Coordinates of C-alpha atoms in Angstrom, one line a residue:
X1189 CA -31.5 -26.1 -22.4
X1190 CA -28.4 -28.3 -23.9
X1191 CA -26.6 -25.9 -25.9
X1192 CA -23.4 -25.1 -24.6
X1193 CA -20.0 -24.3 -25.1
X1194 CA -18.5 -22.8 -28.4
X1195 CA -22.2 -22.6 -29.9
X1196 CA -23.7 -21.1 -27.2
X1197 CA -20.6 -18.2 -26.9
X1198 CA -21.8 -17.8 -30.7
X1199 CA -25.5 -17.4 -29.3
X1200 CA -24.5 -14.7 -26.7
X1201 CA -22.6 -13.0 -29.4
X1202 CA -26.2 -12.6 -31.9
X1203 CA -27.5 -10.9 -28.5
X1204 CA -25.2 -8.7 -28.0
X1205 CA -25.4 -7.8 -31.4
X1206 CA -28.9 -7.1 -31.3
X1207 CA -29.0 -5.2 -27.7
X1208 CA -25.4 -4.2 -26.9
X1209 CA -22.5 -5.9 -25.1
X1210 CA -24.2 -4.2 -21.5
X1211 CA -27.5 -5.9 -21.6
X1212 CA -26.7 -8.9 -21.8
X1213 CA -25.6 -10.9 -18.3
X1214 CA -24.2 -14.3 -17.4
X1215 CA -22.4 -14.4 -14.8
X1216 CA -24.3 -16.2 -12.0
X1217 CA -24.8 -13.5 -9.5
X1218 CA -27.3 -11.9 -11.8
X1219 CA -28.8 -15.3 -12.8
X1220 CA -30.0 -16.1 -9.9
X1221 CA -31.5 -12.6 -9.2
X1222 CA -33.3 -13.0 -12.5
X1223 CA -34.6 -17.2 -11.1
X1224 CA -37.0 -16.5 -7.7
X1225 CA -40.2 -14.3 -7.8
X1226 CA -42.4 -14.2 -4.4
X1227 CA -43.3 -18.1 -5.1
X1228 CA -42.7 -20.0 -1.4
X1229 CA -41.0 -23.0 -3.0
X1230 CA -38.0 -21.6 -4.4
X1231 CA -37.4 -18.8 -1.7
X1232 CA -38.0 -22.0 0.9
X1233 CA -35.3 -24.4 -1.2
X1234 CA -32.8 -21.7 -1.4
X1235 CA -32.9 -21.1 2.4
X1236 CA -32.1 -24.9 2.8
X1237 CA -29.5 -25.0 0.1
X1238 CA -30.5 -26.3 -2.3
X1239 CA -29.8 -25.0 -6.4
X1240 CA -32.7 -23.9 -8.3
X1241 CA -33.3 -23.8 -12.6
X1242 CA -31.8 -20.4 -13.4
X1243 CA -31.9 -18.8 -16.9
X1244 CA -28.8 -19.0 -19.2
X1245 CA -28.4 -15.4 -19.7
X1246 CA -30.8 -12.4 -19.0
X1247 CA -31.1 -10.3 -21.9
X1248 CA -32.4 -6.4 -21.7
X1249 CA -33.9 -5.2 -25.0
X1250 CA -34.9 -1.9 -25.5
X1251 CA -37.6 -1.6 -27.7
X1252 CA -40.1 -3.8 -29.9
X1253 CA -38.0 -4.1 -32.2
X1254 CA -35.2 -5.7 -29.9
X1255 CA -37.7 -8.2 -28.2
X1256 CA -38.6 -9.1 -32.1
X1257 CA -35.6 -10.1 -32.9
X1258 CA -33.9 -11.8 -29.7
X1259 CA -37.6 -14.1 -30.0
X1260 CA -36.4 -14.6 -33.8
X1261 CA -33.3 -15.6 -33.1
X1262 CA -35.2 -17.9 -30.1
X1263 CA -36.6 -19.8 -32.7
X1264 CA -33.6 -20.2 -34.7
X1265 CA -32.1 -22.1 -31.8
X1266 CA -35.3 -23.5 -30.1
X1267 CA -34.1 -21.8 -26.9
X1268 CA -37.2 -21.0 -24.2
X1269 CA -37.3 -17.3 -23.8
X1270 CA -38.8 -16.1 -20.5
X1271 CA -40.9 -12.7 -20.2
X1272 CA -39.4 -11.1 -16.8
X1273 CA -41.3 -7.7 -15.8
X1274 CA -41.2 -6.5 -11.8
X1275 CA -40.4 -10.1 -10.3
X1276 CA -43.8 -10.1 -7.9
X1277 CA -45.5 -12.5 -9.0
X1278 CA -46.3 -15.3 -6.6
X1279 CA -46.5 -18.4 -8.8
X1280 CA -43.0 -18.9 -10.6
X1281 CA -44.3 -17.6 -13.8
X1282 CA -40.7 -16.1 -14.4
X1283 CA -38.6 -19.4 -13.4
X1284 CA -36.3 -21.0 -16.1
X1285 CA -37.2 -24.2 -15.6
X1286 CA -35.7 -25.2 -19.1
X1287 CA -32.8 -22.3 -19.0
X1288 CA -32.6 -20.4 -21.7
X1289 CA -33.4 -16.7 -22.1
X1290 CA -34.9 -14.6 -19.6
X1291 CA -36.3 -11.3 -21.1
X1292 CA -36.1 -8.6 -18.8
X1293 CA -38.5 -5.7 -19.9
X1294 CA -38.2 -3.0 -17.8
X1295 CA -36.0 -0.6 -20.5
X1296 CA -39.6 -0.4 -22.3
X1297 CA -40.1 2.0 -19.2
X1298 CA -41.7 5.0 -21.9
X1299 CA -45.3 6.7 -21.4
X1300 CA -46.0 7.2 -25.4
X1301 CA -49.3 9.3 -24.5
X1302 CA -51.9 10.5 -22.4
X1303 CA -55.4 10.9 -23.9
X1304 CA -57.2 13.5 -22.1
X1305 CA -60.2 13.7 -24.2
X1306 CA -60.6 9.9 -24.3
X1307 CA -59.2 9.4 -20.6
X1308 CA -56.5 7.4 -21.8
X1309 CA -52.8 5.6 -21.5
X1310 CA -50.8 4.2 -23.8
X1311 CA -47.5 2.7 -21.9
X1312 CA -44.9 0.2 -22.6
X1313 CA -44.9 -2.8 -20.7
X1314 CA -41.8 -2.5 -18.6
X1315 CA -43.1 0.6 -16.9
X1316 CA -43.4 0.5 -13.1
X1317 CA -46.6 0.9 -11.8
X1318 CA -46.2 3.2 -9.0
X1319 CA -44.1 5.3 -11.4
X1320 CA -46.9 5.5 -14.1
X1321 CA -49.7 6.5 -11.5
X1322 CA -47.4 8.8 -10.3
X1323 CA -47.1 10.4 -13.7
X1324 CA -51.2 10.3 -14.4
X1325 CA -51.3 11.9 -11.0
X1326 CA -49.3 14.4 -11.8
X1327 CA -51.9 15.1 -15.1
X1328 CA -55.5 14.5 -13.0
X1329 CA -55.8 11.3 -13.8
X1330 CA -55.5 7.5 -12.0
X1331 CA -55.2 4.4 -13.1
X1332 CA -57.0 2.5 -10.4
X1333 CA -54.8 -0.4 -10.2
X1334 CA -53.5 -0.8 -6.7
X1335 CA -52.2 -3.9 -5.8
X1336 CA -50.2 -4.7 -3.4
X1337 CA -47.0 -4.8 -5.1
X1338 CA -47.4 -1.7 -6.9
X1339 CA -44.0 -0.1 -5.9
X1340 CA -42.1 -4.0 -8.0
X1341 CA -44.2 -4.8 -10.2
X1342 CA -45.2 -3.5 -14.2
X1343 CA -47.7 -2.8 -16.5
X1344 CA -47.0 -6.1 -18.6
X1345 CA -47.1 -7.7 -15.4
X1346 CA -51.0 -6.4 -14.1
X1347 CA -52.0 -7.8 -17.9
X1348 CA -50.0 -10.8 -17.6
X1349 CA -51.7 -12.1 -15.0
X1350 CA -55.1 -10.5 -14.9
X1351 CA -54.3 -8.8 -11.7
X1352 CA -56.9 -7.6 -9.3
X1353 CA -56.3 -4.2 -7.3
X1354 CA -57.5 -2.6 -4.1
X1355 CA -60.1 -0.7 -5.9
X1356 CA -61.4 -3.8 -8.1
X1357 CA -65.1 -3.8 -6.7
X1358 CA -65.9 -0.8 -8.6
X1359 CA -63.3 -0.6 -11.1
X1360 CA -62.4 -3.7 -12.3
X1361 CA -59.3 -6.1 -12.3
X1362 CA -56.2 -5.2 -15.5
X1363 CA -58.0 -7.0 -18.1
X1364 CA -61.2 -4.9 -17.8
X1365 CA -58.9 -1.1 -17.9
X1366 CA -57.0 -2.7 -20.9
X1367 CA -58.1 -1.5 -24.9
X1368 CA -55.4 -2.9 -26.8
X1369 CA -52.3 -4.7 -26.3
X1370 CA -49.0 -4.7 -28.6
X1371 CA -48.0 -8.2 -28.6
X1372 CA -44.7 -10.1 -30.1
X1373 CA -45.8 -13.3 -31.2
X1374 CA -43.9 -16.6 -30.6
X1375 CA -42.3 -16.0 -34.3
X1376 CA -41.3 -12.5 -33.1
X1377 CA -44.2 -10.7 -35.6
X1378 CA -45.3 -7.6 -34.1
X1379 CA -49.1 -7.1 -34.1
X1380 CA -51.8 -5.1 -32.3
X1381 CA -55.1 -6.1 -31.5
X1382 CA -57.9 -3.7 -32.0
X1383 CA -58.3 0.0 -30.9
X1384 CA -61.0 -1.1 -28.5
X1385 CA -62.0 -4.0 -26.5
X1386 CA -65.9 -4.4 -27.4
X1387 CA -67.1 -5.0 -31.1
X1388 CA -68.4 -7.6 -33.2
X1389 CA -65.8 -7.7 -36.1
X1390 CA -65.1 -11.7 -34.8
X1391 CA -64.4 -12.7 -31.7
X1392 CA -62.1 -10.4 -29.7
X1393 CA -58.1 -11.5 -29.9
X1394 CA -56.9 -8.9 -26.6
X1395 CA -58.1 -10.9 -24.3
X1396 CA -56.6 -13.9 -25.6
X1397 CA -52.5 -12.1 -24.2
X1398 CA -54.5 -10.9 -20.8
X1399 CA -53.5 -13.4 -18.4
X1400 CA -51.7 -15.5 -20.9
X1401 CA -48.4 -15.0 -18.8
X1402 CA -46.1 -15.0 -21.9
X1403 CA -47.2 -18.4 -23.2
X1404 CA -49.2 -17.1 -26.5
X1405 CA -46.7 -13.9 -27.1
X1406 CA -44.9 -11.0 -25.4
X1407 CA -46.7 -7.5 -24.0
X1408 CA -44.9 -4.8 -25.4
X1409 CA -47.4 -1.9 -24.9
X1410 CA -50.9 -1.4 -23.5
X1411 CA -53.5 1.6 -23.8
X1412 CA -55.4 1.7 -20.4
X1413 CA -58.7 3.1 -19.3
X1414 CA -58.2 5.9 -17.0
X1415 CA -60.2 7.6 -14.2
X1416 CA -60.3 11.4 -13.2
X1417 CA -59.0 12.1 -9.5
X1418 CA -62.2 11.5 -7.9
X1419 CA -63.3 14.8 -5.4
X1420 CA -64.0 12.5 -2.7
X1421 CA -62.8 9.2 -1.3
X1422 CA -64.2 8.0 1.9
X1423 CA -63.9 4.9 4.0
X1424 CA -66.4 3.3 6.8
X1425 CA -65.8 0.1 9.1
X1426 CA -68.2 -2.0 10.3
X1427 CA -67.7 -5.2 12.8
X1428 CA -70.1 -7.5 11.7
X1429 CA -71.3 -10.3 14.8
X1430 CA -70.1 -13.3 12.5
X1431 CA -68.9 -14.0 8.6
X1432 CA -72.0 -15.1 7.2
X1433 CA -73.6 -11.5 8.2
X1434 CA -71.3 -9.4 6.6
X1435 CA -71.2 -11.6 3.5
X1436 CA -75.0 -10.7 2.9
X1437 CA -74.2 -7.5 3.5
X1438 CA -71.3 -6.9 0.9
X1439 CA -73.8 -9.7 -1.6
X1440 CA -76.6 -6.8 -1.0
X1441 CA -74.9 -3.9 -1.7
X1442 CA -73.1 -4.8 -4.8
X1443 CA -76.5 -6.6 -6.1
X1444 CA -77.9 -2.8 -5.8
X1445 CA -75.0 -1.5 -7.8
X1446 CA -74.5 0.9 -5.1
X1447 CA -70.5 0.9 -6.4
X1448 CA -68.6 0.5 -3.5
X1449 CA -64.5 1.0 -4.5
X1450 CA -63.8 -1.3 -1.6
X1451 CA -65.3 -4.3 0.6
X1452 CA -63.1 -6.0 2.4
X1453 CA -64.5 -8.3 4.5
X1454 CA -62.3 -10.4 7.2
X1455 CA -63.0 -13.3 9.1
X1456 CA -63.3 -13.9 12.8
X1457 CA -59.5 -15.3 12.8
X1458 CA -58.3 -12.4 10.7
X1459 CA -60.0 -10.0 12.5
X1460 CA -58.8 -11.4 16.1
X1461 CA -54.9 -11.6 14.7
X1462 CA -54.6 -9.6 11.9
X1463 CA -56.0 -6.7 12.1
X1464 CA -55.1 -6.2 15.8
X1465 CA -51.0 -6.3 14.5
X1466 CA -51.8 -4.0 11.7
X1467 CA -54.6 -1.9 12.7
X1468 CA -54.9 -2.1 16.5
X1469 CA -58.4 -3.9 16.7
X1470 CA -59.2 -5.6 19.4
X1471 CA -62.7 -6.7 18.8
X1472 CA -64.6 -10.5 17.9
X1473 CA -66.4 -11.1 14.8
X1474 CA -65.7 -10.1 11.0
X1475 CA -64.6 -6.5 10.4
X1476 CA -65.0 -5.1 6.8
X1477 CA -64.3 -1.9 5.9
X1478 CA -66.4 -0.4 2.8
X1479 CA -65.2 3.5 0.7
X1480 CA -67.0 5.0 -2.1
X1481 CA -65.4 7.6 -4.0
X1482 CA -66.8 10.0 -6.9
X1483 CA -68.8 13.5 -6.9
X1484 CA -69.4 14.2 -3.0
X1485 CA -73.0 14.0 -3.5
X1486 CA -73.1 10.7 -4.9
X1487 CA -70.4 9.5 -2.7
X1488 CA -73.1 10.3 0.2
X1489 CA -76.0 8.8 -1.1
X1490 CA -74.0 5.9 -1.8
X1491 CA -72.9 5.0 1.8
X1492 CA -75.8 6.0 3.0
X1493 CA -77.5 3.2 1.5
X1494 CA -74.4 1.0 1.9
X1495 CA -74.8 1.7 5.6
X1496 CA -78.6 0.7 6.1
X1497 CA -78.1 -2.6 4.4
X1498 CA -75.0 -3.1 6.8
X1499 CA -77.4 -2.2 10.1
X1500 CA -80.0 -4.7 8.9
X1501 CA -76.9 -7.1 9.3
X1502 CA -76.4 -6.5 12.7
X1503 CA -73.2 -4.5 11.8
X1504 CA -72.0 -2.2 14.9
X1505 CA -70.5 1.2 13.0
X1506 CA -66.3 1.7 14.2
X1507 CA -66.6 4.8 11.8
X1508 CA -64.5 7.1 9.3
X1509 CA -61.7 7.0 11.4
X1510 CA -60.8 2.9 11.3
X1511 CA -61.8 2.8 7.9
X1512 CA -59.7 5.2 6.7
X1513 CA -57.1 3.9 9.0
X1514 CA -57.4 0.7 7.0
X1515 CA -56.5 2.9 3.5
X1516 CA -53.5 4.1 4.6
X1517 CA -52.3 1.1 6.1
X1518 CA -53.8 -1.4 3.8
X1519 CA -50.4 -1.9 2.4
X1520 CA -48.2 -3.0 5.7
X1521 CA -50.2 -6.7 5.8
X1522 CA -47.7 -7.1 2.9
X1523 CA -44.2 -5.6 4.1
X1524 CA -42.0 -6.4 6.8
X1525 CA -42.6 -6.9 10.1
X1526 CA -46.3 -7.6 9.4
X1527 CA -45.7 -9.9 6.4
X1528 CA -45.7 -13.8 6.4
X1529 CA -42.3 -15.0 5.6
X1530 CA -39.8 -17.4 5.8
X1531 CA -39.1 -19.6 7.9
X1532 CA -43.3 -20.2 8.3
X1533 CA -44.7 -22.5 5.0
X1534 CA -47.5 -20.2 3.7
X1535 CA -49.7 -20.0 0.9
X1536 CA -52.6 -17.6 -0.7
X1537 CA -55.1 -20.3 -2.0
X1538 CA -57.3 -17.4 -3.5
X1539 CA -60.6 -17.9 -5.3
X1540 CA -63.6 -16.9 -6.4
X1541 CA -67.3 -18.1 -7.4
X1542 CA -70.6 -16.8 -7.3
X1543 CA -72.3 -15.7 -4.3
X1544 CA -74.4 -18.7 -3.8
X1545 CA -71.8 -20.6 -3.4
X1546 CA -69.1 -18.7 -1.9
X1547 CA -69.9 -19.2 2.3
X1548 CA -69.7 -23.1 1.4
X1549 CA -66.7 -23.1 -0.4
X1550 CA -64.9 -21.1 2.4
X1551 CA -66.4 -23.5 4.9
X1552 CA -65.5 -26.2 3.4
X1553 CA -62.3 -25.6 2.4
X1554 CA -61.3 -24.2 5.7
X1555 CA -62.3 -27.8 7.4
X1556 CA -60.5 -29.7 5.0
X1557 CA -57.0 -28.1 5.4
X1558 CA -57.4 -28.2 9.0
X1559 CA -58.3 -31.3 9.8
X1560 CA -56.1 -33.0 7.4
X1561 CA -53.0 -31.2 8.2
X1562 CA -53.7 -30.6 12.0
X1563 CA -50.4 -32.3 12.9
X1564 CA -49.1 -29.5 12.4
X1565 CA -50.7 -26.8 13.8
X1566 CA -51.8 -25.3 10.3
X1567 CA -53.8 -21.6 10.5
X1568 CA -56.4 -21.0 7.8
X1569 CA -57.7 -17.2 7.5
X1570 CA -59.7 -15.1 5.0
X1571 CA -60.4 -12.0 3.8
X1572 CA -62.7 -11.1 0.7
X1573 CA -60.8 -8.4 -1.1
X1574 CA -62.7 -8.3 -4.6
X1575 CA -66.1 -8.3 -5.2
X1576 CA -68.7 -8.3 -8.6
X1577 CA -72.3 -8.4 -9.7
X1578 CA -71.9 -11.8 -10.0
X1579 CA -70.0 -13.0 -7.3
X1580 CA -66.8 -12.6 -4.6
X1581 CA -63.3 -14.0 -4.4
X1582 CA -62.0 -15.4 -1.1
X1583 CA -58.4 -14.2 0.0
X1584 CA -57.4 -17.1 1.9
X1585 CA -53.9 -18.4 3.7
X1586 CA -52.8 -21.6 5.2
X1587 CA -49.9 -21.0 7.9
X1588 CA -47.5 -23.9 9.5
X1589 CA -45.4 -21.7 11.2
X1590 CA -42.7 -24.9 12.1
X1591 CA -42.6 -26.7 9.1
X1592 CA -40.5 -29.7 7.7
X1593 CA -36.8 -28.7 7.9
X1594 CA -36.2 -31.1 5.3
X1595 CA -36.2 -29.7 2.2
X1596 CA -38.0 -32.7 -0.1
X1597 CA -40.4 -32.9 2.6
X1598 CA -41.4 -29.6 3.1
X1599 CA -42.6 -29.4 -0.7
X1600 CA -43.8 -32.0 -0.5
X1601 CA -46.4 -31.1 2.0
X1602 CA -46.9 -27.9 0.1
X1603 CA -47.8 -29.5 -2.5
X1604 CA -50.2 -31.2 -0.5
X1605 CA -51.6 -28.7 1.3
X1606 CA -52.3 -26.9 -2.3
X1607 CA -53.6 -29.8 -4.2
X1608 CA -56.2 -29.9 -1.5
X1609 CA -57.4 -26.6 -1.4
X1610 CA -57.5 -26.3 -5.1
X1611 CA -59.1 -29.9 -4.9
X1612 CA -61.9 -28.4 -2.8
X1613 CA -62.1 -25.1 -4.4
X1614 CA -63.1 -27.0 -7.6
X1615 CA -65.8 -29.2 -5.9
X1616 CA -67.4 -26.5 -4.3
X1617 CA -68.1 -24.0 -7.5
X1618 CA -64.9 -21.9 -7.2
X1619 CA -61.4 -21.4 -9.9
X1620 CA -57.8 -22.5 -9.4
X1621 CA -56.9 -18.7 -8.3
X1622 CA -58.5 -15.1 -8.9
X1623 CA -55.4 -12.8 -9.6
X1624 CA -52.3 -14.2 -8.8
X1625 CA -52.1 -16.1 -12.3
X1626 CA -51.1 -19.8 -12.8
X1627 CA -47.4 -19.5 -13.5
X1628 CA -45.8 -22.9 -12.4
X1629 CA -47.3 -23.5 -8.9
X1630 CA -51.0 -24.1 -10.3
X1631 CA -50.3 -25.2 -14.2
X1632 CA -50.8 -28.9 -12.8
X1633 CA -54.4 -27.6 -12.6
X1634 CA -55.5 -26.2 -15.5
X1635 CA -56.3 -29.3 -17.0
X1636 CA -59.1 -30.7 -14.2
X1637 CA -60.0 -26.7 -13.9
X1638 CA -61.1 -26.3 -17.6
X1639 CA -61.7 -29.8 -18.4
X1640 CA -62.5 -30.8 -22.1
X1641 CA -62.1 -27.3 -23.1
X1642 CA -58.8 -27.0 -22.1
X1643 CA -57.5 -28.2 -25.7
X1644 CA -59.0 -24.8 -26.7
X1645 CA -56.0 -23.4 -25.1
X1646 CA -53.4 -25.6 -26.2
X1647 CA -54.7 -25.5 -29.6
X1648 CA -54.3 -21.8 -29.5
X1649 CA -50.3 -22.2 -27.9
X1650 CA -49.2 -24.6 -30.3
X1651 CA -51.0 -22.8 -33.4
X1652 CA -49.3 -19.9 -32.3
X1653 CA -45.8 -21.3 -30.8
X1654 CA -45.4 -24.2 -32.8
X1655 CA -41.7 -24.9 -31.2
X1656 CA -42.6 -24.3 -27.7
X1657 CA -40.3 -21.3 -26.8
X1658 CA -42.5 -19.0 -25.1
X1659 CA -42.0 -19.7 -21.4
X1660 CA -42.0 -23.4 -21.7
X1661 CA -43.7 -25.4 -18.8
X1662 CA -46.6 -23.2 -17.3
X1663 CA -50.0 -22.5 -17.6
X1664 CA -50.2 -26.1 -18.1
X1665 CA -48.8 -26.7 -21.9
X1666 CA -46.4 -28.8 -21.2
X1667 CA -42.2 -28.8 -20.9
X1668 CA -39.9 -27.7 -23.7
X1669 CA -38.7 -30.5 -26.0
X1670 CA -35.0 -29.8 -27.6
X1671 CA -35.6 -30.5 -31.6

């Protein structure tokens, strides 16, 4: 970003003018709120004082129509605008590494309507997504989304990055509840894409925005798929004598569509360290714990047949009480004093691949980082949080609890460490990530991920964004060029 000075006090002025004097911010206190999401790197580079890329100004429309016109006026001035929803994310998808505008969406906060005969939501994007299950509670319904940063992050934000949620197994991950997006388009046009997700007039456009992180357009508004309360929801725990047991056992049960809402499978170093901080488990070999929900009688048959395919494993049966233990605890791995934080250099290297392929990838990948960076003293554990017909993601953390103090060297060696494990994730049949999105930690990526095919991506960002404004420099297109 290189405009400054007179012309750029003219700039803020066309803002104000098009969201009011109060929503539109400067100064650098609230700047540099608006440049670090959960990403290590720049959290790690503030602690050792160093300055990050922060956004010009933060701008706060408060409808479609605002966000039409402050991306209009974007254009006008080639200036990168930045979609910012709950600030969760993990992979500095809202960093201003160009400046510019950051778009905060969360006064687009407004349920527009519940469907109850078509089980239906239509939200803005800004909405919080504790606050709108709260509301569908309220009404009988659920949208069962429930990740772990439910309580920050926003509806735009689950799309944005094709977010998975505790209840994925049987319900799907945000781009499978989604029927139809309201989108503003790098030029600031406001379309919709169709009614519904399935049909065959051309191939679909929704799921061209879902997981698109801001680069093809802005999510304004979503209709979601929603559930009725179920009558029963019920948890089981198993401890399974090693991984590769309880892996056939979850690869069984979702290959007989039983429709488990959860498996979460941990490994033997999760289970031995984890899980005895958090859940009080002191026990050796992988602990998974399994829930079904729906009409009682289903839900019964269900685990019942769950649970004979987990005996054939060798599981041993800790019961209701651990696994529902696990449910109402399930969010504490993630918030102080259990979480991972600074000053330890951590990273979620998540994946996912079929299930012929998924023991090997873990394997390997779990040898590589340890053996390559045992100088210091680096953890790998796993947990497999989401699982489909087709195939299982792997949950899994590297931990250097007394890293480089230095702050070039210490990302450097992140780097490293990533580059690795995406390296061997690759090789071994697996993605880049499963849910977390690309953002700027993985865009260096996309390119050996999707190979040739990959200019079927760009193709679509520069046909669509043709001066680069829509958060320049992830997802792999490339840096912003002043013109």
């Amino acid at each position: 970003m290189t405009i400054k000075g007179h012309y750029w006090d003219q700039i803020i002025i066309e803002l104000e003018a098009i969201v009011g004097h109060d929503f539109v911010a400067t100064d650098e206190v609230d700047r540099i709120g608006y440049g670090v999401d959960y990403f290590w790197v720049p959290r790690a580079l503030i602690d050792r004082g160093k300055e990050l890329p922060l956004p010009d100004v933060v701008v706060q429309p408060n409808t479609v129509g605002e966000v039409s016109e402050v991306v209009k006026l974007a254009n006008v001035y080639r200036i990168p605008v930045v979609p910012y929803g709950g600030g969760s994310g993990s992979q500095g998808g809202i960093m201003a590494v160009h400046g510019g505008i950051t778009l905060d969406l969360k006064r687009l906060n407004r349920i527009i309507e519940i469907n109850e005969m078509s089980q239906t939501v239509a939200a803005q994007a800004g909405i919080n997504g504790y606050e709108l299950e709260q509301a569908l509670n309220q009404a009988g319904f659920t949208l069962p989304h429930y990740p772990a940063s439910v309580h920050s992050a926003t509806l735009g934000g689950y799309l944005a990055s094709r977010g998975s949620g505790v209840l994925s197994t049987k319900y799907g991950k945000a781009e499978d509840m989604v029927l139809s997006v309201q989108v503003v388009l790098p030029n600031g046009d406001i379309v919709r894409t169709l009614p519904v997700p399935n049909h065959a007039a051309g191939p679909g456009i929704l799921q061209i925005f879902v997981g698109a992180e801001g680069s093809y357009g802005i999510i304004t508004e979503a209709t979601m798929q929603l559930e009725r309360l179920p009558e029963e929801r019920r948890f089981q725990a198993f401890l399974f004598p090693n991984l590769h047991s309880g892996l056939e056992a979850g690869r069984k049960v979702m290959l007989n569509r039983l429709e488990p809402t959860v498996i979460r499978l941990y490994d033997e170093p999760s289970t031995r360290t984890r899980l005895e901080k958090v859940l009080g488990l002191d026990a050796e070999g992988a602990y998974m714990v399994m829930g079904f929900d729906g009409f009682p009688e289903i839900v019964e048959a269900q685990e019942k047949r769950a649970t004979h395919i987990c005996l054939a494993h060798n599981a041993e049966i800790l019961g209701r009480e651990s696994g529902e233990h696990w449910w109402q605890h399930r969010y504490d791995f993630y918030f102080p004093p259990m979480v991972i934080a600074e000053p330890w250099l951590f990273g979620t290297t998540d994946t996912l691949s079929t299930y012929d392929k998924i023991e090997n990838l873990y394997w390997t990948k779990k040898r590589a980082i340890q053996e390559q960076f045992s100088d210091y003293d680096i953890k790998y554990i796993a947990h497999f949080s989401h699982w489909f017909a087709w195939g299982v993601m792997v949950y899994d953390r590297f931990i250097i609890e007394q890293p480089p103090e230095d702050a070039g060297e210490v990302l450097r060696l992140h780097n490293q460490i990533w580059d690795l494990a995406v390296q061997k994730s690759l090789e071994c049949g697996g993605l880049i990530n499963e849910h977390h999105g690309v953002g700027l930690k993985l865009a260096r990526h996309m390119r050996k991920q999707y190979g040739p095919a990959f200019q079927v991506l760009e193709a679509l960002k520069y046909g669509l964004d043709a001066n680069n404004v829509m958060n320049p420099g992830k997802m792999g297109f490339g840096s912003f060029i002043q013109r």
